[in-house]
Amino acid sequence: MTAPTLDTAPLRPPGPRAHLTDQRVRDALTVQQHLLTAARAFLHDAGFAETLPPVIGPVTDPGGRGSKQVDVDFYGHPYKLMTSAILYKQTSLLAFRKIFCIAPNVRLEPLETADTSRHLAEFHQLDVEVAGASREEITRLAADLVVHMVRAAVAALPEVFARLGRDTSAFAGLTPGGFPSLTHAEAVALLRQRGHEQSPDAEIDWRGEVLLSAARTGPFFVVDYPKGSRGFYDRESTTTPGALRNFDLIAPEGYGELCSGSERTHTYAEIVTRMRETGENPQKYRWYLDVVREGVPASSGFGIGVERLTRYVCGLDAVWQANAYPKLPGVVSP
Amino acid sequence: MSGTGRLSAPGFPEAAVRDRARRGAAAAFPAAEEYGSTLYGAASAAPGPDGLDAMRLVPPLFMERRLEKLIDLGREPVHGDVDLATRIGGLHAPLPVYVSATGSTRAASGDAGLALSRQAGALGLPMVIGENVVPTGGYRRGTGGAHGALLDRLTAYGEALAPGVGGVVVQQSTEDADAEVWNLLYSDPGAAALLDSGRLAFELKLGQGAKPGLGGMTVLDDREAARLGDRFGTEALFPGGTTLRSATPGTFTAEILRQQIRLMRNNFPRARVWVKLFPGRDVADAVRVAVEAGADAVAVDGAEGGTGWAPGVFLRDVGLPLAECLHRLAALPRPVDGGLPLLVSGRMWEGGRVAKSLALGAAAAGLGRAALLAVDEDPRHGLGRLVDCLAFELRLLISALGKYRPAGLGPDDVWTAAAASAGEHPGVVADRR
C-alpha cells in the first residue's frame, strides 16, 4: 500500500455485492467499528453523554464550498436533511455539559468533488461539544481522542492491518499530549512558497490541503481560519478581528482533513450579525435563535469525519472504501 | 415587423428605442425619406435635470492616439477600426454593454424573459438574471408557470451563445438564500457548460436605483400572494384582488458586505463575483469595500434606473443620479492592472450616455428597460438591432474622440457646464492622458 498521490485516476465503487464482499472494504469497516467502540469508551470514561441527533429539521448547517442541502416535505413545511448536527450540538448543552453523537450528514457537494478521493455526499461524523471549553482544551481533547482510537484499533487488529498492507509504524508518533499546529496564514505562506496560489481570505483549497498533508508525517492542526471561509457558528477572535477561534485537524501522508472544530459563537447578537455576514436569513433559524436569545453555554466542539479517519488509518485510496453504501457526489448509487 | 406592444415605459424614450428595435443602425439617423424636407436640430438647448444627458462629448482637434493608429494601420483610421470588445467583470463581451438584472417583475417574466435570454445569448452579451426568480418562478423547467424558471432562462441563453463570449450572472436575494439559488446552480449539470467555460457569475444585490433602500417589489394576484406569503411581506394595497409583494432590502455594514463577498469566493471559487449597489450617498465606500474584498465587478444603478415596480416617491425623490455617482467614484484609486471593474446602469439605451459613462470611469453599461422594450418590439431581433445601433454610435463617438478602444476614453472627453463655470476645463488640453 502506498500513500495516495496527487494525481490518482478516479476510482469508483463497484455494485453493492462486489463492494460488500470486497476484503479491503470488510477490513476497513472492521477497523471503523473498533475506532468507534474505542471513541465511545474514551468519551464515556471522560463523562460525556451520548445523544441521538435529529435527522431532519426546519433548518440545518448552512455548510460551505458550494454544497447543497436536501429538502424534505414535512407535512407541507420545507424541512432539511441534516448537513451537520451543529445547531443541536449547541442547544443540547442545555441538558448535558459534555456531549457526543455519531451523526449521519448529507451534503450534495459540487460535482467536481467526486474525484477528490475525500468527499461523500452521505457520511458520518463523530460530533463532540463541551460547555465552557476553550480552543486549547478542545484541540487537546480531539488529539487525545484520535490517539486513543487509532492505538486501540492497531492493538486489536494486527492481522487486519497486515492484510490491508498498512504499515502501523506510521502511527508511532501518535502520542497523547496534543498535535503541532500552524495558523492559516502560515499555511497560506507555505503553499505560496511552493507555487500554489492559495487565497489568504479563503478555505485552504483541496489541492492545497493535500500538499500540506503530504509534507507531514503526523497529524497537525491548522488554526485561525479567516472569517469569510467558515459558518457563523465558528467564533471570531476578540483580540484578532477577522480570525476565527477554529481549527482543522489534518492527517499526514496526503490524506487531508479529518476534523473541523471551533470555539462557538454563542451570544444572540453576535450570531445574528455573523449570519448576515455569511449571507444567511436569520428568519429561517427561528427556533435556534429563540433558544440562543435566552442563552446557551459558551462551548467548543468538533466533528471527526468517520470515513475519512478510517481511510487514513487503513491507508485506503478513497474515502468511499470506508462506507458500506458509498454515495459519491453526482453518482447515482444505492 | 410589429411587436407585441405589451410593454410601455413612461418617462423613458420608448419611441426611440422601439424605432431602433425596428430599424437597427439606420436609426442612428432620422428617417432617410425625410431628408431634404425636414430641418433637424437639437430639441432644446437647456440642459435637462439628468447630469449625464447635460454633459457633452468633446473631441479634441489634435489627436496623438489617432496618429498612433494611423502608423499602426498604414492608412487613415476610420470608425470601423474601433475595437469595442470589452472584459466585463471577468466575462468577455463584444461591446461594453451587458443586460442588467430583470428579476421576478412581471414585465420580464415568461416569454419575454426567454426571448431576452435568447437574444442576449446570440449577441454574446453578459446577462444578469435578477433576484427572486426562483421563489417566484421556480428553478427547474416546467416549475415556473407563467414566470419562466431560472434554468429555462439559462438554457435559452446558453443554446444561443457563441463560444468565448458572454455569460450569465445570477442574483440571490435574502429570500433566494433560503432557496439556495447559487448552491443549486453551482452543482447543476444544466449550468456546467457555463461554469466550466468561466461564464457563470453570481451577483450580490444591495439594492437598485429605482428604489434605493428598499428590496424588490412586485404585484401579485391574490392566489400567488397566498403561495408566497410565508416567504415575502405582502400587503393588499391595490383594488381588484392584487397584492404588493415586498422582499426585504437586506442589512449591510462594511463588514457584512466584505464577508459576504469573501464567502462567495470561498464557496464558489469557479464563479465570478458581481455586486450591485443602489446609488447611496456612501457609494464610493461601498465600491471600495467590494473591490478590496475581491469582487470581479461592481455595478452601480443610478437613480435613473428602472424596469421594476417602484413607489413614485422613490423615483422622484430618492437616490443619487448616476452622474453624481460617477463623480464620487472618480476619486477612488484605480488598480494598477487595469481599470476599476465598475459597471453602471440607469436610462442606458444609446451611444452618448454609454460613452459618457465610460469616459467617466465605467467599464461597461447595463441595458434594463431598453432591452425589454427592444424584445417587446421584436422578440427575435429587437435587441440585436438596438445593440447594432448602439455599437455603431459608440464606434462613431470613440473614433471622433481620437480613440480606438472603449478603455481609451477619459474624463477629458466630457464637458460639463457646471465644471466649466467652476473654472475646470476638461478637454482643453487634447489627449493629455
PDB file of C-alpha atoms in Angstrom, chain B residues 10-120:
ATOM      1  CA  PRO B  10     -43.425  56.382 -19.438  1.00  0.00           C
ATOM      2  CA  GLY B  11     -40.602  58.852 -18.878  1.00  0.00           C
ATOM      3  CA  PHE B  12     -38.227  56.717 -20.936  1.00  0.00           C
ATOM      4  CA  PRO B  13     -37.523  57.401 -24.611  1.00  0.00           C
ATOM      5  CA  GLU B  14     -39.673  54.438 -25.561  1.00  0.00           C
ATOM      6  CA  ALA B  15     -40.491  55.541 -29.085  1.00  0.00           C
ATOM      7  CA  ALA B  16     -36.811  55.990 -29.929  1.00  0.00           C
ATOM      8  CA  VAL B  17     -35.934  52.571 -28.513  1.00  0.00           C
ATOM      9  CA  ARG B  18     -38.742  50.936 -30.460  1.00  0.00           C
ATOM     10  CA  ASP B  19     -37.534  52.724 -33.597  1.00  0.00           C
ATOM     11  CA  ARG B  20     -34.076  51.231 -33.120  1.00  0.00           C
ATOM     12  CA  ALA B  21     -35.511  47.805 -32.434  1.00  0.00           C
ATOM     13  CA  ARG B  22     -37.212  48.066 -35.827  1.00  0.00           C
ATOM     14  CA  ARG B  23     -34.513  49.766 -37.893  1.00  0.00           C
ATOM     15  CA  GLY B  24     -31.156  48.892 -36.273  1.00  0.00           C
ATOM     16  CA  ALA B  25     -28.161  51.133 -37.018  1.00  0.00           C
ATOM     17  CA  ALA B  26     -30.196  53.109 -39.566  1.00  0.00           C
ATOM     18  CA  ALA B  27     -31.993  54.565 -36.563  1.00  0.00           C
ATOM     19  CA  ALA B  28     -28.869  56.473 -35.577  1.00  0.00           C
ATOM     20  CA  PHE B  29     -30.207  58.919 -38.206  1.00  0.00           C
ATOM     21  CA  PRO B  30     -33.633  60.368 -38.833  1.00  0.00           C
ATOM     22  CA  ALA B  31     -35.766  58.528 -41.380  1.00  0.00           C
ATOM     23  CA  ALA B  32     -33.994  58.813 -44.728  1.00  0.00           C
ATOM     24  CA  GLU B  33     -37.231  59.602 -46.585  1.00  0.00           C
ATOM     25  CA  GLU B  34     -37.466  62.854 -44.600  1.00  0.00           C
ATOM     26  CA  TYR B  35     -34.114  64.019 -45.969  1.00  0.00           C
ATOM     27  CA  GLY B  36     -34.478  67.171 -47.964  1.00  0.00           C
ATOM     28  CA  SER B  37     -37.803  68.098 -46.468  1.00  0.00           C
ATOM     29  CA  THR B  38     -37.074  68.401 -42.731  1.00  0.00           C
ATOM     30  CA  LEU B  39     -34.783  70.751 -40.860  1.00  0.00           C
ATOM     31  CA  TYR B  40     -33.093  68.976 -37.934  1.00  0.00           C
ATOM     32  CA  GLY B  41     -31.665  70.344 -34.741  1.00  0.00           C
ATOM     33  CA  ALA B  42     -31.384  69.694 -31.017  1.00  0.00           C
ATOM     34  CA  ALA B  43     -34.733  69.683 -29.281  1.00  0.00           C
ATOM     35  CA  SER B  44     -33.613  72.010 -26.521  1.00  0.00           C
ATOM     36  CA  ALA B  45     -30.517  73.925 -25.637  1.00  0.00           C
ATOM     37  CA  ALA B  46     -31.357  73.899 -21.957  1.00  0.00           C
ATOM     38  CA  PRO B  47     -29.681  71.104 -20.035  1.00  0.00           C
ATOM     39  CA  GLY B  48     -32.195  68.709 -18.525  1.00  0.00           C
ATOM     40  CA  PRO B  49     -32.202  67.585 -14.927  1.00  0.00           C
ATOM     41  CA  ASP B  50     -30.155  64.481 -15.823  1.00  0.00           C
ATOM     42  CA  GLY B  51     -26.473  65.239 -15.289  1.00  0.00           C
ATOM     43  CA  LEU B  52     -25.221  62.739 -17.846  1.00  0.00           C
ATOM     44  CA  ASP B  53     -27.580  63.991 -20.521  1.00  0.00           C
ATOM     45  CA  ALA B  54     -26.439  67.539 -19.777  1.00  0.00           C
ATOM     46  CA  MET B  55     -22.809  66.663 -20.491  1.00  0.00           C
ATOM     47  CA  ARG B  56     -21.285  66.770 -23.962  1.00  0.00           C
ATOM     48  CA  LEU B  57     -18.586  64.664 -25.506  1.00  0.00           C
ATOM     49  CA  VAL B  58     -15.826  66.976 -26.749  1.00  0.00           C
ATOM     50  CA  PRO B  59     -13.410  65.662 -29.394  1.00  0.00           C
ATOM     51  CA  PRO B  60     -10.029  67.398 -29.482  1.00  0.00           C
ATOM     52  CA  LEU B  61      -8.561  68.747 -32.708  1.00  0.00           C
ATOM     53  CA  PHE B  62      -5.110  67.325 -32.067  1.00  0.00           C
ATOM     54  CA  MET B  63      -5.156  63.523 -31.721  1.00  0.00           C
ATOM     55  CA  GLU B  64      -1.967  61.700 -30.741  1.00  0.00           C
ATOM     56  CA  ARG B  65      -3.818  58.399 -30.476  1.00  0.00           C
ATOM     57  CA  ARG B  66      -5.165  58.696 -33.985  1.00  0.00           C
ATOM     58  CA  LEU B  67      -1.614  59.219 -35.236  1.00  0.00           C
ATOM     59  CA  GLU B  68      -0.588  56.038 -33.395  1.00  0.00           C
ATOM     60  CA  LYS B  69      -3.453  54.180 -35.058  1.00  0.00           C
ATOM     61  CA  LEU B  70      -2.540  55.655 -38.469  1.00  0.00           C
ATOM     62  CA  ILE B  71       1.037  54.409 -38.065  1.00  0.00           C
ATOM     63  CA  ASP B  72      -0.244  51.032 -36.916  1.00  0.00           C
ATOM     64  CA  LEU B  73      -2.655  50.624 -39.838  1.00  0.00           C
ATOM     65  CA  GLY B  74      -0.618  52.360 -42.534  1.00  0.00           C
ATOM     66  CA  ARG B  75      -3.770  54.240 -43.590  1.00  0.00           C
ATOM     67  CA  GLU B  76      -6.170  56.794 -42.175  1.00  0.00           C
ATOM     68  CA  PRO B  77      -8.204  55.218 -39.353  1.00  0.00           C
ATOM     69  CA  VAL B  78     -11.996  55.189 -39.636  1.00  0.00           C
ATOM     70  CA  HIS B  79     -14.732  54.497 -37.131  1.00  0.00           C
ATOM     71  CA  GLY B  80     -14.867  50.864 -38.221  1.00  0.00           C
ATOM     72  CA  ASP B  81     -11.375  50.459 -36.714  1.00  0.00           C
ATOM     73  CA  VAL B  82     -12.699  50.923 -33.168  1.00  0.00           C
ATOM     74  CA  ASP B  83     -12.473  47.605 -31.344  1.00  0.00           C
ATOM     75  CA  LEU B  84     -15.370  47.525 -28.887  1.00  0.00           C
ATOM     76  CA  ALA B  85     -14.529  44.136 -27.324  1.00  0.00           C
ATOM     77  CA  THR B  86     -14.552  44.523 -23.548  1.00  0.00           C
ATOM     78  CA  ARG B  87     -13.938  42.438 -20.478  1.00  0.00           C
ATOM     79  CA  ILE B  88     -16.912  42.891 -18.154  1.00  0.00           C
ATOM     80  CA  GLY B  89     -16.473  41.588 -14.621  1.00  0.00           C
ATOM     81  CA  GLY B  90     -14.415  38.596 -15.750  1.00  0.00           C
ATOM     82  CA  LEU B  91     -16.631  37.908 -18.798  1.00  0.00           C
ATOM     83  CA  HIS B  92     -15.924  38.770 -22.434  1.00  0.00           C
ATOM     84  CA  ALA B  93     -18.375  40.919 -24.387  1.00  0.00           C
ATOM     85  CA  PRO B  94     -18.348  42.172 -27.994  1.00  0.00           C
ATOM     86  CA  LEU B  95     -19.025  45.710 -26.750  1.00  0.00           C
ATOM     87  CA  PRO B  96     -19.020  47.461 -23.343  1.00  0.00           C
ATOM     88  CA  VAL B  97     -22.657  46.601 -22.748  1.00  0.00           C
ATOM     89  CA  TYR B  98     -24.477  43.966 -20.693  1.00  0.00           C
ATOM     90  CA  VAL B  99     -28.100  43.224 -19.907  1.00  0.00           C
ATOM     91  CA  SER B 100     -28.764  44.298 -16.333  1.00  0.00           C
ATOM     92  CA  ALA B 101     -30.994  42.447 -13.933  1.00  0.00           C
ATOM     93  CA  THR B 102     -34.566  41.696 -14.730  1.00  0.00           C
ATOM     94  CA  GLY B 103     -35.920  39.569 -11.947  1.00  0.00           C
ATOM     95  CA  SER B 104     -39.308  38.329 -10.990  1.00  0.00           C
ATOM     96  CA  THR B 105     -41.025  41.515 -12.192  1.00  0.00           C
ATOM     97  CA  ARG B 106     -43.912  40.627 -14.469  1.00  0.00           C
ATOM     98  CA  ALA B 107     -42.643  42.636 -17.454  1.00  0.00           C
ATOM     99  CA  ALA B 108     -39.601  40.326 -17.623  1.00  0.00           C
ATOM    100  CA  SER B 109     -41.425  37.086 -16.974  1.00  0.00           C
ATOM    101  CA  GLY B 110     -42.478  34.224 -19.194  1.00  0.00           C
ATOM    102  CA  ASP B 111     -41.843  34.541 -22.917  1.00  0.00           C
ATOM    103  CA  ALA B 112     -40.240  37.982 -22.585  1.00  0.00           C
ATOM    104  CA  GLY B 113     -37.629  36.620 -20.177  1.00  0.00           C
ATOM    105  CA  LEU B 114     -36.893  33.735 -22.511  1.00  0.00           C
ATOM    106  CA  ALA B 115     -36.790  35.907 -25.655  1.00  0.00           C
ATOM    107  CA  LEU B 116     -34.444  38.306 -23.878  1.00  0.00           C
ATOM    108  CA  SER B 117     -32.225  35.410 -22.802  1.00  0.00           C
ATOM    109  CA  ARG B 118     -32.096  34.007 -26.333  1.00  0.00           C
ATOM    110  CA  GLN B 119     -31.215  37.347 -27.947  1.00  0.00           C
ATOM    111  CA  ALA B 120     -28.653  38.276 -25.311  1.00  0.00           C
TER     112      ALA B 120
END
